[in-house]
Coordinates of C-alpha atoms in Angstrom, one line a residue:
M12 CA 40.2 -41.3 40.4
Q13 CA 41.1 -44.6 41.5
R14 CA 42.7 -47.2 40.0
L15 CA 41.8 -50.8 40.8
T16 CA 43.9 -54.2 40.2
H17 CA 41.8 -56.9 37.8
K18 CA 41.5 -59.1 40.7
R19 CA 40.0 -56.6 43.4
M20 CA 37.8 -55.4 40.7
V21 CA 36.5 -59.1 39.6
L22 CA 35.7 -59.9 44.0
L23 CA 34.2 -55.8 44.4
V24 CA 31.8 -56.5 41.8
S25 CA 31.2 -60.4 43.3
L26 CA 30.4 -58.6 46.5
L27 CA 27.8 -56.3 44.6
M28 CA 26.0 -59.2 43.0
M29 CA 26.0 -61.5 45.8
S30 CA 23.7 -58.7 48.1
F31 CA 21.4 -58.7 45.2
L32 CA 20.8 -62.5 44.4
A33 CA 18.7 -63.1 47.3
S34 CA 16.4 -60.3 46.8
C35 CA 14.5 -61.2 43.3
S36 CA 14.9 -64.8 41.2
K37 CA 17.4 -65.4 39.5
D38 CA 14.8 -66.4 36.2
R39 CA 15.2 -62.2 36.0
H40 CA 18.4 -61.9 37.1
W41 CA 21.3 -60.7 34.3
S42 CA 24.5 -63.0 33.8
G43 CA 27.6 -60.6 34.5
L44 CA 30.3 -60.3 31.5
D45 CA 33.4 -59.5 32.5
E46 CA 36.2 -58.5 29.2
L47 CA 39.3 -57.6 29.2
G48 CA 39.9 -53.8 27.9
L49 CA 43.0 -52.7 25.9
G50 CA 44.9 -49.6 26.9
E51 CA 45.5 -48.3 31.2
E52 CA 42.5 -49.5 33.0
R53 CA 40.7 -46.7 35.4
V54 CA 37.9 -46.5 37.5
V55 CA 35.6 -43.5 38.6
F56 CA 32.7 -44.5 41.0
V57 CA 29.0 -43.2 39.4
P58 CA 26.0 -42.5 40.9
Y59 CA 23.0 -44.5 39.0
D60 CA 21.0 -41.3 39.0
E61 CA 23.3 -38.5 39.6
H62 CA 19.5 -36.7 40.4
R63 CA 18.4 -38.2 42.7
L64 CA 22.2 -38.9 44.1
N65 CA 20.9 -36.9 48.0
L66 CA 18.4 -39.5 47.8
M67 CA 20.2 -42.7 47.5
S68 CA 23.2 -44.1 49.8
Q69 CA 26.8 -43.5 49.1
G70 CA 26.9 -47.4 47.8
D71 CA 24.5 -46.4 45.3
K72 CA 27.1 -46.3 42.8
F73 CA 28.9 -48.5 40.4
A74 CA 32.6 -48.8 39.0
L75 CA 33.0 -47.0 35.9
H76 CA 36.0 -48.3 34.2
Y77 CA 37.8 -46.6 31.2
F78 CA 40.5 -47.1 29.1
V79 CA 43.5 -44.3 28.2
T80 CA 46.6 -44.7 25.5
Q81 CA 49.8 -44.8 27.4
P82 CA 51.3 -42.4 28.3
F83 CA 48.4 -40.1 28.7
V84 CA 49.4 -36.2 28.8
K85 CA 47.4 -33.8 29.8
A86 CA 48.8 -31.2 27.9
H87 CA 47.8 -32.8 24.4
P88 CA 44.3 -33.3 22.9
T89 CA 41.8 -35.8 23.8
V90 CA 40.1 -38.1 22.2
L91 CA 36.9 -40.3 23.4
Y92 CA 35.3 -43.2 21.0
C93 CA 31.6 -43.9 22.0
A94 CA 31.6 -48.1 20.7
G95 CA 28.6 -49.3 18.7
G96 CA 25.7 -51.9 20.3
P97 CA 24.9 -50.3 22.9
G98 CA 27.2 -52.2 24.6
Q99 CA 29.8 -53.3 22.2
I100 CA 33.0 -53.9 23.9
V101 CA 36.5 -52.6 22.1
T102 CA 38.5 -55.9 20.8
D103 CA 39.9 -54.0 18.0
P104 CA 41.6 -51.4 18.3
T105 CA 42.8 -50.4 15.5
L106 CA 41.3 -46.9 15.1
L107 CA 42.3 -46.4 18.6
E108 CA 45.8 -47.2 17.8
F109 CA 45.6 -45.0 15.1
L110 CA 44.6 -41.9 16.5
A111 CA 47.5 -42.8 19.9
K112 CA 50.3 -42.8 17.2
L113 CA 49.3 -39.8 15.3
A114 CA 52.3 -37.6 14.4
A115 CA 50.0 -34.3 16.1
P116 CA 50.2 -37.2 19.5
Y117 CA 46.1 -37.6 21.0
N118 CA 45.5 -39.6 24.4
V119 CA 42.8 -41.2 23.6
V120 CA 40.1 -42.3 25.3
Y121 CA 37.3 -45.7 26.1
F122 CA 34.9 -46.4 28.5
H123 CA 32.7 -49.7 29.3
I124 CA 29.5 -48.6 29.0
R125 CA 27.4 -49.1 31.9
G126 CA 26.5 -52.2 32.4
A127 CA 28.3 -53.7 29.7
G128 CA 32.1 -55.4 30.4
K129 CA 33.9 -54.0 33.5
S130 CA 31.6 -51.3 34.4
Q131 CA 29.1 -53.9 36.0
F132 CA 25.2 -53.4 37.4
P133 CA 24.2 -55.9 40.4
Q134 CA 22.6 -58.8 38.6
T135 CA 19.0 -57.7 39.7
N136 CA 17.2 -56.2 36.8
N137 CA 15.2 -53.5 39.4
Y138 CA 18.7 -51.6 38.5
D139 CA 17.6 -51.7 34.4
Q140 CA 16.0 -48.3 34.8
Y141 CA 19.3 -46.8 34.9
L142 CA 20.5 -48.8 31.7
R143 CA 19.6 -44.9 29.8
S144 CA 21.6 -43.5 27.1
K145 CA 21.2 -39.9 29.2
F146 CA 23.2 -41.5 32.4
A147 CA 25.4 -42.9 29.6
V148 CA 26.0 -39.5 28.5
R149 CA 26.7 -38.0 31.9
D150 CA 28.8 -40.7 32.7
I151 CA 30.9 -39.5 29.6
E152 CA 31.2 -36.1 31.4
R153 CA 32.5 -37.9 34.8
I154 CA 35.0 -39.5 32.8
R155 CA 36.0 -36.3 31.5
K156 CA 36.0 -34.6 35.3
D157 CA 38.1 -37.9 36.6
L158 CA 40.7 -36.8 33.5
G159 CA 41.3 -33.2 34.8
I160 CA 40.8 -31.9 31.3
E161 CA 39.8 -28.8 30.2
K162 CA 37.4 -30.2 26.9
W163 CA 37.4 -33.4 24.9
H164 CA 39.3 -32.3 21.5
A165 CA 36.4 -34.6 19.8
I166 CA 34.5 -37.5 20.7
V167 CA 34.4 -40.6 17.9
G168 CA 31.3 -42.0 17.9
L169 CA 30.0 -45.3 15.8
S170 CA 26.8 -46.7 15.1
Y171 CA 24.8 -46.5 18.4
G172 CA 28.4 -44.2 20.0
S173 CA 26.6 -41.3 17.5
V174 CA 23.3 -41.4 19.9
L175 CA 26.1 -40.8 22.7
A176 CA 28.1 -38.5 21.0
Q177 CA 25.0 -36.6 19.8
Q178 CA 23.5 -36.3 23.2
Y179 CA 27.0 -35.2 24.5
A180 CA 27.1 -32.5 22.0
G181 CA 23.6 -31.3 22.0
L182 CA 24.3 -31.3 26.3
Y183 CA 28.2 -30.3 26.9
G184 CA 29.1 -28.7 23.5
K185 CA 29.0 -25.2 22.0
G186 CA 25.5 -24.7 21.3
G187 CA 24.2 -26.9 23.7
S188 CA 21.3 -27.0 26.7
A189 CA 23.9 -26.8 29.6
G190 CA 25.3 -23.6 27.8
T191 CA 28.9 -24.8 28.4
D192 CA 31.4 -25.4 25.4
L193 CA 33.4 -28.9 26.4
L194 CA 33.8 -30.6 23.4
E195 CA 35.7 -29.0 20.2
K196 CA 34.7 -31.5 17.4
L197 CA 32.1 -34.2 16.5
V198 CA 32.7 -37.5 14.6
L199 CA 29.9 -39.1 13.6
V200 CA 30.4 -43.1 12.0
A201 CA 27.3 -44.7 10.3
P202 CA 25.2 -42.3 12.9
V203 CA 21.8 -43.7 14.0
S204 CA 18.2 -42.4 13.8
L205 CA 14.4 -44.1 14.0
Y206 CA 13.0 -40.0 14.2
G207 CA 10.4 -41.2 11.2
V208 CA 9.4 -44.4 13.1
L209 CA 6.0 -42.2 14.8
S210 CA 4.0 -45.1 13.4
E211 CA 3.1 -48.7 13.8
A212 CA 3.3 -48.0 9.6
G213 CA 6.6 -46.1 10.2
A214 CA 8.5 -48.7 11.2
E215 CA 7.3 -51.4 9.3
D216 CA 8.3 -49.5 6.6
L217 CA 12.0 -48.8 8.3
V218 CA 12.4 -52.5 8.8
K219 CA 11.9 -52.9 5.1
K220 CA 14.0 -50.9 3.9
M221 CA 16.4 -52.0 6.5
A222 CA 15.8 -55.6 5.1
A223 CA 15.8 -54.0 1.0
V224 CA 19.5 -52.1 1.3
Q225 CA 21.1 -55.8 2.3
L226 CA 19.1 -57.4 -0.3
E227 CA 20.7 -54.8 -2.9
T228 CA 24.0 -56.3 -1.1
L229 CA 23.9 -59.1 -2.2
R230 CA 22.7 -59.0 -5.6
K231 CA 25.6 -56.6 -6.1
I232 CA 27.9 -59.2 -4.6
Y233 CA 27.1 -61.7 -7.7
T234 CA 26.7 -59.0 -9.9
Y235 CA 30.9 -57.5 -9.4
G236 CA 31.9 -60.1 -7.9
L237 CA 30.8 -64.3 -7.7
K238 CA 29.9 -63.2 -11.5
D239 CA 29.2 -67.1 -12.3
V240 CA 26.2 -66.9 -10.1
S241 CA 24.8 -63.1 -11.3
D242 CA 22.0 -64.9 -13.6
Y243 CA 20.4 -66.0 -10.3
Q244 CA 20.5 -63.0 -8.3
S245 CA 16.9 -62.3 -8.1
L246 CA 16.1 -66.3 -7.6
I247 CA 18.5 -66.2 -4.4
A248 CA 17.5 -62.4 -2.8
E249 CA 13.6 -63.5 -3.6
A250 CA 14.7 -66.7 -1.4
I251 CA 16.9 -64.5 1.1
A252 CA 13.8 -61.7 1.4
T253 CA 11.8 -64.8 2.6
V254 CA 14.1 -66.1 5.5
L255 CA 14.8 -62.9 6.5
E256 CA 11.2 -62.1 6.7
R257 CA 10.5 -65.8 8.5
V258 CA 13.2 -64.6 11.2
D259 CA 11.8 -61.5 12.4
L260 CA 8.1 -63.0 12.3
K261 CA 9.4 -65.7 14.5
F262 CA 12.1 -64.7 16.0
G263 CA 12.1 -61.5 16.2
S264 CA 16.1 -60.8 15.0
L265 CA 18.4 -62.7 12.7
Q266 CA 21.1 -61.6 15.6
F267 CA 19.1 -63.6 18.1
V268 CA 19.3 -66.8 15.9
I269 CA 22.7 -66.1 15.8
D270 CA 23.3 -65.7 19.0
E271 CA 20.5 -68.7 20.5
Y272 CA 21.6 -71.0 17.5
E273 CA 22.8 -74.3 19.3
R274 CA 19.4 -74.0 21.8
L275 CA 16.9 -73.2 19.0
A276 CA 17.8 -76.0 17.3
N277 CA 17.5 -78.2 21.0
F278 CA 15.0 -76.6 22.4
S279 CA 13.6 -78.8 25.3
G280 CA 14.0 -81.6 22.6
R281 CA 12.7 -79.7 19.2
N282 CA 14.0 -78.0 16.7
L283 CA 12.0 -74.6 16.5
L284 CA 14.6 -73.6 13.4
K285 CA 13.3 -77.0 11.9
E286 CA 9.8 -76.5 12.9
N287 CA 9.3 -73.2 11.4
N288 CA 10.7 -73.6 8.1
L289 CA 14.4 -72.3 9.3
E290 CA 16.5 -75.3 9.2
Y291 CA 19.7 -73.8 7.6
S292 CA 23.0 -73.9 9.4
H293 CA 24.7 -71.6 11.7
E294 CA 27.6 -70.1 9.2
F295 CA 24.0 -69.1 6.7
F296 CA 22.7 -66.8 9.7
K297 CA 25.7 -65.2 10.0
S298 CA 26.1 -64.5 6.3
L299 CA 23.0 -62.9 6.2
R300 CA 23.7 -61.2 9.2
L301 CA 27.6 -59.5 7.3
L302 CA 25.0 -58.5 5.0
R303 CA 24.7 -55.6 6.7
S304 CA 28.9 -54.8 6.9
V305 CA 30.2 -55.9 3.9
G306 CA 29.1 -53.9 1.2
W307 CA 29.6 -54.3 -2.2
L308 CA 32.7 -51.8 -3.1
R309 CA 35.2 -54.4 -4.0
D310 CA 38.4 -53.0 -2.6
E311 CA 41.6 -54.6 -1.0
N312 CA 39.6 -54.6 2.2
Q313 CA 36.8 -55.9 1.1
E314 CA 36.4 -58.9 -1.7
T315 CA 36.8 -61.9 0.5
R316 CA 34.7 -60.9 2.7
Q317 CA 31.8 -60.4 0.7
D318 CA 33.0 -63.5 -1.8
S319 CA 32.7 -65.9 1.4
V320 CA 29.4 -64.6 2.0
G321 CA 27.8 -65.1 -1.4
L322 CA 29.3 -68.4 -1.8
V323 CA 27.7 -70.1 1.8
I324 CA 24.7 -68.3 0.8
V325 CA 24.6 -69.7 -2.6
R326 CA 26.0 -73.2 -1.3
E327 CA 23.1 -73.2 1.5
L328 CA 20.1 -72.5 -1.2
A329 CA 21.6 -75.0 -3.9
S330 CA 20.7 -77.8 -1.4
K331 CA 16.8 -76.2 -1.3
I332 CA 16.2 -75.0 -4.9
D333 CA 15.9 -77.0 -7.5
Q334 CA 17.1 -73.6 -10.6
L335 CA 20.6 -73.5 -7.7
R336 CA 21.5 -77.6 -7.8
R337 CA 24.4 -76.7 -10.0
F338 CA 26.0 -74.8 -7.5
S339 CA 25.7 -77.6 -4.8
E340 CA 29.5 -77.9 -5.1
W341 CA 30.8 -75.1 -6.7
Q342 CA 33.6 -72.4 -5.5
P343 CA 35.3 -69.9 -7.3
E344 CA 39.3 -70.4 -8.0
E345 CA 40.2 -67.7 -5.9
L346 CA 38.1 -68.5 -2.9
S347 CA 37.2 -72.6 -1.3
Y348 CA 34.1 -73.5 0.4
E349 CA 35.6 -74.2 3.7
D350 CA 37.8 -70.9 4.1
A351 CA 34.9 -69.2 3.1
K352 CA 32.7 -70.8 6.2
K353 CA 35.9 -70.7 8.4
F354 CA 35.6 -66.7 7.7
V355 CA 31.8 -66.3 8.4
A356 CA 31.8 -68.5 11.2
D357 CA 35.1 -66.6 12.7
S358 CA 32.6 -63.3 12.3
S359 CA 31.1 -62.0 15.6
N360 CA 29.4 -59.0 16.5
R361 CA 28.1 -59.3 20.1
S362 CA 26.8 -57.0 22.5
A363 CA 26.4 -57.6 26.0
Q364 CA 22.9 -58.7 25.9
R365 CA 21.4 -56.8 29.2
V366 CA 22.6 -53.2 27.6
Y367 CA 21.9 -54.0 24.4
K368 CA 18.3 -55.1 25.0
V369 CA 17.2 -52.6 27.7
M370 CA 18.9 -49.5 25.9
S371 CA 17.5 -50.4 22.7
V372 CA 13.9 -51.1 24.4
Y373 CA 14.0 -47.9 26.8
D374 CA 16.0 -45.1 24.2
G375 CA 14.0 -45.9 20.9
L376 CA 16.0 -47.7 19.2
D377 CA 14.6 -50.9 18.5
A378 CA 12.3 -50.4 15.3
R379 CA 10.5 -53.8 15.9
F380 CA 9.7 -52.7 19.7
L381 CA 8.4 -49.5 18.7
K382 CA 5.8 -51.2 15.7
F383 CA 4.6 -53.3 18.3
R384 CA 4.3 -50.6 21.7
L385 CA 2.8 -48.3 19.2
A386 CA 0.1 -51.1 18.1
Q387 CA -0.4 -52.5 21.7
G388 CA 0.6 -49.0 24.0
Q389 CA 1.9 -51.1 26.6
I390 CA 5.7 -52.3 27.4
Q391 CA 4.8 -56.2 28.2
G392 CA 2.9 -57.1 25.4
A393 CA 5.5 -55.1 22.9
L394 CA 8.1 -56.8 24.4
R395 CA 7.4 -60.3 24.1
S396 CA 5.6 -59.8 20.6
S397 CA 8.8 -57.9 19.3
A398 CA 10.3 -61.7 20.7
G399 CA 8.4 -63.5 17.6
E400 CA 6.0 -65.5 17.3
V401 CA 7.3 -68.4 18.8
H402 CA 8.0 -67.4 22.0
S403 CA 5.2 -64.9 22.5
E404 CA 2.9 -68.0 22.0
L405 CA 4.7 -70.0 24.2
C406 CA 4.1 -67.3 27.3
G407 CA 1.1 -65.1 26.0
V408 CA 0.9 -61.4 25.4
S409 CA 0.1 -60.3 28.5
S410 CA 0.7 -62.9 31.1
G411 CA 3.1 -62.3 34.0
W412 CA 6.5 -63.1 33.6
Q413 CA 6.2 -66.0 36.2
S414 CA 4.1 -68.1 34.2
C415 CA 6.4 -68.0 31.2
R416 CA 8.5 -71.2 31.7
E417 CA 9.0 -72.3 28.6
Q418 CA 10.9 -69.1 27.3
V419 CA 12.1 -69.1 23.8
N420 CA 13.6 -65.6 24.0
P421 CA 14.9 -65.3 27.8
Y422 CA 16.2 -62.1 27.5
V423 CA 12.9 -59.8 26.7
E424 CA 11.3 -61.5 30.2
K425 CA 14.6 -60.4 32.3
V426 CA 14.3 -56.8 31.1
G427 CA 13.0 -54.5 34.2
L428 CA 9.7 -53.1 33.2
S429 CA 8.8 -49.4 33.7
N430 CA 6.1 -46.5 33.1
E431 CA 7.7 -44.4 30.7
N432 CA 6.8 -42.6 27.8
I433 CA 9.3 -44.1 25.5
T434 CA 9.5 -42.3 21.7
A435 CA 12.5 -43.2 18.3
W436 CA 15.2 -41.7 19.3
D437 CA 15.5 -38.3 17.2
P438 CA 18.7 -36.5 17.2
A439 CA 17.2 -32.9 16.4
K440 CA 16.3 -32.9 20.1
F441 CA 19.2 -32.5 20.7
P442 CA 21.0 -29.6 18.8
H443 CA 24.3 -27.9 18.5
Q444 CA 26.9 -25.9 17.2
V445 CA 29.7 -28.4 17.3
P446 CA 32.2 -28.4 14.0
T447 CA 30.7 -31.9 12.7
L448 CA 31.8 -34.6 10.3
I449 CA 29.5 -38.0 9.2
L450 CA 30.7 -40.6 7.4
K451 CA 28.1 -42.4 5.8
G452 CA 28.1 -45.8 4.0
G453 CA 25.9 -46.2 0.9
A454 CA 25.4 -49.9 1.8
D455 CA 24.3 -49.6 5.1
P456 CA 21.1 -50.9 5.9
V457 CA 20.8 -49.7 9.8
S458 CA 21.1 -45.7 8.1
A459 CA 18.5 -47.4 5.5
G460 CA 15.9 -44.5 6.7
D461 CA 18.5 -41.4 5.6
E462 CA 19.2 -40.9 8.8
E463 CA 22.7 -38.8 8.2
D464 CA 20.3 -36.4 6.1
R465 CA 18.2 -35.2 9.3
I466 CA 21.3 -35.0 11.5
Y467 CA 23.5 -32.8 8.8
Y468 CA 19.9 -30.8 7.7
E469 CA 18.4 -30.5 11.4
A470 CA 20.8 -31.8 14.4
L471 CA 23.5 -29.4 13.4
R472 CA 23.8 -25.7 13.8
G473 CA 27.4 -25.3 13.2
S474 CA 30.4 -25.7 10.3
R475 CA 29.8 -29.7 8.9
S476 CA 30.4 -31.5 6.8
L477 CA 29.0 -34.9 5.2
I478 CA 30.5 -37.4 3.3
K479 CA 28.5 -40.7 1.6
F480 CA 30.3 -43.7 0.3
P481 CA 28.9 -45.9 -2.6
G482 CA 28.7 -49.8 -1.8
I483 CA 30.3 -49.2 2.4
G484 CA 28.0 -51.5 4.2
H485 CA 27.3 -50.8 8.9
P486 CA 30.9 -50.7 10.1
V487 CA 31.3 -53.5 12.6
G488 CA 34.5 -52.2 14.8
D489 CA 35.8 -49.5 11.8
L490 CA 34.7 -47.9 8.8
D491 CA 36.5 -49.7 5.9
L492 CA 37.2 -47.4 2.7
P493 CA 39.4 -48.2 -0.2
L494 CA 43.0 -47.2 -0.2
I495 CA 44.3 -44.7 -2.2
S496 CA 46.1 -45.4 -5.3
R497 CA 50.2 -45.2 -5.0
S498 CA 50.2 -42.8 -7.8
S499 CA 48.2 -40.4 -5.9
P500 CA 50.2 -36.8 -4.9
L501 CA 49.0 -38.2 -1.7
A502 CA 50.8 -41.5 -1.6
E503 CA 54.1 -40.3 -2.4
D504 CA 55.7 -39.8 0.8
G505 CA 52.7 -41.1 3.8
P506 CA 48.6 -41.3 3.0
C507 CA 48.1 -37.4 3.5
K508 CA 50.8 -35.5 1.6
G509 CA 49.1 -32.2 -0.1
N510 CA 49.8 -28.7 0.6
R511 CA 47.3 -28.2 3.0
S512 CA 47.0 -31.9 4.2
P513 CA 48.9 -33.1 7.3
R514 CA 50.8 -36.3 7.4
P515 CA 50.2 -39.2 9.3
P516 CA 53.0 -40.8 10.5
H517 CA 54.7 -43.1 7.2
N518 CA 54.3 -46.7 9.3
F519 CA 50.1 -46.7 7.9
T520 CA 48.6 -47.8 4.5
H521 CA 47.6 -45.2 2.4
S522 CA 43.8 -45.7 3.8
L523 CA 41.4 -42.6 3.2
K524 CA 40.3 -43.6 6.5
E525 CA 43.2 -42.5 8.2
C526 CA 43.4 -39.7 6.2
L527 CA 40.1 -38.7 6.7
L528 CA 39.7 -38.9 10.9
Y529 CA 43.1 -37.3 10.7
S530 CA 42.7 -34.4 8.7
F531 CA 39.5 -33.3 10.3
L532 CA 40.5 -33.9 13.7
T533 CA 43.9 -31.8 12.8
L534 CA 42.9 -29.3 10.8
E535 CA 41.1 -26.2 11.3
F536 CA 37.4 -26.6 9.4
E537 CA 37.9 -24.2 6.4
Q538 CA 41.2 -25.3 6.0
F539 CA 39.8 -29.5 6.2
K540 CA 36.6 -28.6 3.3
N541 CA 39.7 -27.2 1.3
A542 CA 42.1 -30.2 1.8
P543 CA 43.4 -31.7 -1.0
L544 CA 41.8 -35.3 0.4
L545 CA 38.1 -34.4 -0.7
N546 CA 38.9 -34.5 -4.2
E547 CA 41.5 -37.9 -3.3
I548 CA 38.3 -39.5 -2.0
E549 CA 35.9 -38.7 -5.4
T550 CA 39.0 -39.6 -7.3
T551 CA 39.5 -43.1 -5.2
F552 CA 36.0 -44.0 -5.8
E553 CA 36.1 -43.3 -9.3
R554 CA 39.1 -45.9 -9.7
V555 CA 37.6 -48.2 -7.8
L556 CA 34.1 -48.2 -9.6
K557 CA 35.7 -48.1 -13.0
K558 CA 38.2 -51.4 -12.1
M559 CA 34.8 -52.8 -10.7
G560 CA 33.1 -51.7 -14.5
A561 CA 30.3 -50.1 -11.8
Q562 CA 30.6 -46.8 -14.0
S563 CA 26.3 -46.3 -13.4
E564 CA 26.6 -46.9 -9.5
R565 CA 26.1 -43.4 -7.4
K566 CA 29.5 -41.4 -6.7
A567 CA 31.0 -40.4 -3.2
A568 CA 29.2 -37.4 -2.4
I569 CA 30.6 -34.6 0.0
F570 CA 28.7 -31.6 1.2
H571 CA 29.8 -28.7 3.4
C572 CA 28.0 -26.1 5.8
P573 CA 28.1 -23.2 5.6
E574 CA 27.4 -23.5 1.6
Q575 CA 25.4 -26.1 1.6
C576 CA 23.0 -25.9 5.0
D577 CA 19.2 -26.3 3.5
R578 CA 17.4 -28.9 1.7
G579 CA 16.6 -28.5 -1.8
P580 CA 18.3 -27.2 -4.9
K581 CA 21.2 -26.1 -3.2
T582 CA 22.0 -29.0 -1.8
E583 CA 23.9 -31.1 -4.6
P584 CA 26.6 -32.5 -3.6
R585 CA 29.9 -30.7 -4.2

C-alpha cells in the first residue's frame, strides 16, 4: 500500500494521460474528472486485467483510490460501501459517518471505482475494455488485501453498488465460486437487476414499468400533498407521460437532457429542445428526474422535496395546458415557487460519464441499449439508436464514428467498441450463502421489475431478510426512511432501545434507517429477525400512512428466510 499526496497523484495521472494523447483522435477521448474524497485517502496500484498481467508491462496498472475512516483499527470490523451509478462519487458522507460513529466501532471504507473520480484511466477509449464490473469486483479484493484484514464484516451496496456487492459475494463469499469465505454480511439497498430483459419486448416492458412508477409517484404527490391540484392529477400525469416518452425517443434519456441542457438549447445555433416539442425549463426536467427518488410517503424528511417537484411541474404545465392556467401563479402557503425551483436546481445526481456509459452498456444495465442491441445485433448501431432519434439521424446508425461530426450525444461515440456477448445483468448468476438484508422502496422505478424478489428467492442461498417500504423512492446517496415516533419504546433512550436491539450513540435522530443498518450489522441473524425494531418498522409506516390519510396503501412488508424461502402461498410477509 502506498500513500500519495493529491499534488503527486494529479501529476502522475496527468503524465499518464499525456502519454496517450498522441495515439488516438481527441474526438474519442474521455475527459478526466478529479473529485475530492472523504476520510484518509489510500492508493493501491491495480492491473487493468489481472488475468493478462503476465502479458502486460508493469506500467499497465492504474492507481485505485480508496478512503477509510480515521483512525483505522485493524482489530475492528470493517464495512465497505459501494456507491451507485456506476461512477457516482461519494460527496454526502451521511451513511459513512453514521457507521463510523457506532458504539461498537467499525472501520468504514469506500472507493472511487476504476475510471471515475481519482481512479482515472488514460483518456483514450482503448482502455474502455477494462471498465467492467467483473474487474471492479477484483479491485475490491485488492483493497481488502491492501488493508490487511482477514475478511469484510459487511458490504453495503446502493443501487448499482448492489451489482458489485452481489458479484463479490458470489465470488468470494460463503458458497461463492472461489470457495472462500471473505464476507460476513451483505446489505443490498435498492438492488438492480434486468433479468427479465431477454428480448426487445422485455426491454420495452421494463422501460414502461419504470415510467409508470414515476407517474404514480406524481399522482400521489398531488393526492396526499398538493391537494389543490389533486383534481387535475390525471391530466398532469398524461402530459408528463408524453414528455417522458418524447425525451426517450428523441434524446435517449432524461439524464442526458439534464446534463446537456444548455448545449441542446443552443446546438450550432439551433434549439433542439424547441424543435422537438420539448421547450421546458432546466428545473422542469430536473423535477421529472427527481420523481425517481422523492417517493410519495410524506414524512419529516421528504415533504418539502415532494412538494417542490410537484409545484415546479404544475407551474410549467400551466403555461402550456389551458385547463391548468389557474395554476400559472399558484403556490401553496408553506412553499414559495422560488424556493421550490431552488431546491430542484440544487439537486444533482451525476455520475462520471465514461464509467456510467461504458459499464451500463457492457454489463447489461441499460435497458434502452439492450432493446436496440437485441433488435439490431450490433453494438455501434444499438449505441446510436439508444441515444435517440436526433443523434442517430445526424450520425447514421452504421456509419463510422469519423463521419459523425455533429454529435448531439458525444458520449456514445466515445465508447470503445468491443465484440462481446452482452446480456442483461442477472444477480442469480452469482449465488452465495452470505447472510443478506435487502431494502426496497415501493416507489422506486429503478427496480420496477421486482428485482428484489429475484434476488431474494433465486440469487441467495443463506439466511436473508427482505423489507419493502411503501412510498419510498430510489435513494440517491442514502435511504430516506421515516423517523421513529418519540412515543415509541425504542425512542426512549436512543433510536434502537429494546430488549434484543442494540443502541447506537445518543447523538443520532430516531431514524429507522440508522436502527436498521446498525442492528443488522451488529446482531446475529436469528437475533435480528426477532428484534423489536422490525415491529417498529410496521408501526412507523402505519402511523405515517394514517397521518396522510393513506390507510388503503400497501403496508410495509418483511420477509425472512429460512421461514419464507420459496415463492408461493407461504411467502406472505410476517
